[in-house]
XYZ file of C-alpha atoms in Angstrom:
215
model
C 14.760 18.636 -8.269
C 15.097 15.646 -6.432
C 14.536 15.374 -3.199
C 17.334 15.339 -0.575
C 17.913 11.362 1.390
C 18.569 11.020 4.287
C 20.234 7.651 5.796
C 19.533 6.755 9.685
C 21.107 3.786 11.886
C 19.851 1.438 14.635
C 21.052 -0.964 16.486
C 19.385 -4.206 15.765
C 20.440 -7.113 18.540
C 23.609 -7.371 17.523
C 23.683 -5.392 14.293
C 23.827 -1.986 12.626
C 20.828 -1.783 11.229
C 20.318 1.436 8.246
C 17.048 2.715 6.523
C 17.535 5.502 3.430
C 14.742 7.668 2.816
C 13.815 11.490 2.194
C 15.275 13.659 4.992
C 11.662 15.086 5.461
C 10.810 11.961 6.922
C 13.298 11.090 9.280
C 10.705 11.243 11.930
C 8.546 8.169 10.483
C 12.308 6.503 9.491
C 13.591 6.523 13.075
C 9.969 5.358 14.363
C 10.106 2.626 11.753
C 14.092 1.445 13.296
C 12.100 1.527 16.337
C 9.250 -0.744 15.717
C 11.889 -3.876 13.994
C 14.093 -3.699 17.685
C 10.784 -4.239 19.096
C 9.973 -6.974 16.496
C 13.533 -8.460 17.042
C 13.599 -8.547 13.088
C 16.295 -10.923 11.517
C 18.691 -10.264 8.915
C 17.342 -11.683 5.877
C 13.856 -11.416 6.820
C 10.671 -10.146 5.118
C 8.592 -8.029 7.328
C 5.313 -6.222 6.822
C 4.999 -3.034 7.975
C 1.742 -1.139 7.742
C 0.548 -3.610 5.085
C 3.616 -2.518 3.125
C 6.780 -5.276 2.462
C 10.306 -4.928 3.846
C 13.475 -6.671 3.412
C 16.667 -6.818 6.505
C 19.022 -7.236 3.762
C 22.638 -8.353 4.902
C 25.091 -5.700 3.371
C 29.094 -5.978 3.646
C 28.577 -2.843 6.486
C 25.583 -4.507 8.029
C 22.110 -4.682 7.552
C 19.936 -2.060 5.429
C 16.296 -1.821 5.068
C 14.957 -2.174 1.424
C 11.572 -2.241 -0.244
C 10.411 -3.805 -3.562
C 10.661 -1.828 -6.800
C 6.991 -2.178 -7.337
C 7.497 -0.412 -10.819
C 10.625 -2.113 -11.804
C 8.080 -5.769 -12.541
C 4.368 -7.023 -12.109
C 3.418 -8.561 -9.162
C 4.747 -11.974 -9.455
C 2.107 -13.266 -7.267
C -0.118 -13.287 -4.324
C -0.502 -14.960 -0.986
C 2.096 -16.689 1.419
C 5.774 -16.950 -0.176
C 5.111 -13.595 -2.570
C 7.785 -11.601 -0.312
C 10.483 -14.447 -1.947
C 9.028 -13.942 -5.754
C 10.505 -10.165 -6.090
C 13.651 -9.911 -8.492
C 14.114 -5.771 -7.590
C 14.743 -4.791 -4.102
C 15.830 -0.992 -3.377
C 17.373 0.610 -0.557
C 15.473 4.052 -1.047
C 11.947 3.143 1.413
C 10.774 6.660 0.803
C 7.519 5.448 -1.588
C 6.457 3.590 1.074
C 7.061 6.132 3.959
C 4.947 8.376 1.617
C 1.840 5.947 0.843
C 1.596 4.706 4.065
C 1.928 8.560 6.111
C -0.905 9.434 2.919
C -2.996 6.090 4.060
C -2.730 7.284 7.806
C -4.145 10.867 7.256
C -7.300 9.474 5.232
C -8.398 7.102 8.075
C -7.327 10.143 10.400
C -9.424 12.499 8.571
C -12.414 10.174 8.558
C -11.832 9.081 11.974
C -11.356 5.246 11.789
C -8.539 3.014 13.248
C -6.428 1.594 10.290
C -7.361 -1.662 8.887
C -5.204 -4.421 8.441
C -4.327 -5.403 4.632
C -0.778 -6.816 3.086
C 0.209 -5.703 -0.120
C 0.336 -9.160 -1.250
C -3.161 -9.639 -0.787
C -5.598 -9.456 -4.140
C -8.113 -6.979 -5.255
C -10.835 -7.697 -7.812
C -10.859 -5.446 -10.555
C -13.282 -4.131 -13.272
C -10.877 -4.160 -16.148
C -12.552 -1.110 -18.119
C -12.184 1.061 -14.614
C -8.507 0.526 -15.182
C -8.391 3.542 -17.596
C -11.397 5.345 -16.925
C -11.184 8.586 -15.055
C -13.815 8.276 -12.391
C -13.814 4.749 -10.503
C -14.514 3.861 -7.123
C -12.778 1.647 -4.623
C -15.265 -0.576 -1.953
C -14.083 -2.926 0.335
C -15.953 -6.180 2.188
C -14.785 -8.499 4.168
C -12.406 -11.204 3.068
C -12.947 -14.496 1.174
C -10.023 -16.009 2.329
C -6.899 -15.125 4.027
C -4.995 -14.085 0.506
C -8.270 -11.932 -0.470
C -7.791 -8.084 0.825
C -11.749 -7.594 0.541
C -10.950 -4.897 -1.922
C -12.759 -4.497 -5.209
C -12.253 -1.624 -8.087
C -15.206 -0.662 -10.163
C -16.088 1.711 -12.653
C -18.042 5.410 -11.430
C -18.838 6.050 -14.659
C -22.774 6.228 -16.002
C -22.111 3.769 -19.116
C -23.852 0.089 -18.805
C -21.154 -2.659 -17.540
C -21.388 -5.903 -18.790
C -21.018 -7.622 -15.467
C -19.647 -11.054 -17.239
C -16.652 -13.094 -15.887
C -14.356 -11.927 -18.342
C -14.505 -8.451 -17.874
C -13.061 -8.983 -14.203
C -9.710 -10.087 -13.584
C -7.845 -10.670 -9.513
C -4.594 -9.256 -8.977
C -2.700 -8.913 -6.101
C -2.536 -5.446 -4.615
C 1.120 -4.419 -5.215
C -0.542 -4.047 -9.065
C -2.186 -0.885 -8.096
C 1.555 0.539 -8.142
C 0.976 0.543 -12.261
C -2.626 0.164 -12.674
C -4.193 2.853 -10.222
C -1.735 4.444 -7.843
C -4.119 6.692 -6.533
C -6.426 3.884 -5.242
C -3.478 3.038 -3.024
C -4.013 5.698 -0.455
C -7.619 4.212 0.756
C -6.127 0.584 1.697
C -6.009 1.272 4.961
C -9.732 1.620 5.244
C -12.344 -0.832 6.806
C -14.429 -3.257 5.521
C -18.207 -1.131 4.767
C -16.124 1.916 3.213
C -16.594 2.866 -0.194
C -14.106 5.752 -1.890
C -14.735 7.906 -4.838
C -11.996 9.010 -7.266
C -11.644 11.260 -10.640
C -8.293 10.467 -11.911
C -5.913 10.974 -8.795
C -8.181 12.754 -6.668
C -10.267 11.369 -4.100
C -13.426 12.765 -3.706
C -15.668 11.002 -1.444
C -15.990 8.742 0.879
C -18.788 6.723 2.707
C -19.027 4.442 5.699
C -20.901 0.960 6.347
C -23.834 3.067 7.097
C -23.974 4.232 3.339
C -23.267 7.821 5.477
C -20.813 10.256 2.914
C -17.839 11.051 5.730
C -15.714 12.843 3.660
C -15.972 15.051 0.587
C -13.761 16.998 -1.137
């Protein structure tokens, strides 16, 4: 059964702006609209909120908050200007709000402040880990403004070949297609490691190699 959607409205300067999402996310939708007003977001602008990308799209009836359709196409590029490269934007921003809520839940359970990232920053991925049941995510200090610091590797016991050709560097947005479960830990700070089995987050270690969460 499809989730019931609601559309919530606010004033953005001299403009009316609307946001559509699942009705059970009304409180988060209104908080987001309040944030847009504080930021004085302009019509047509692309903004990052909690690491995710949104656009304030002009329509005949006013302004509308949209998100990229992350599953409709491969991430076009990483770094500055990536916000202008998405061909498909959707008015239902439920997926983004669900993800932001999940990220805040993870950082809250572990007891750390969310650490900034941008969905157009890059992540280094061991290609073999993309299809494996057991994998991990570890974050180091970023090497450049375009680098998130994140690495996705294999937690399988088989020996790994570390030849450069076995790795790929992609925008974080590629995780929506490759390993969507990993998206929930993106707000963890450098030094943290998260272990997964399929879609389940089964453990988190901190920068002191202490286990701070175990399922």
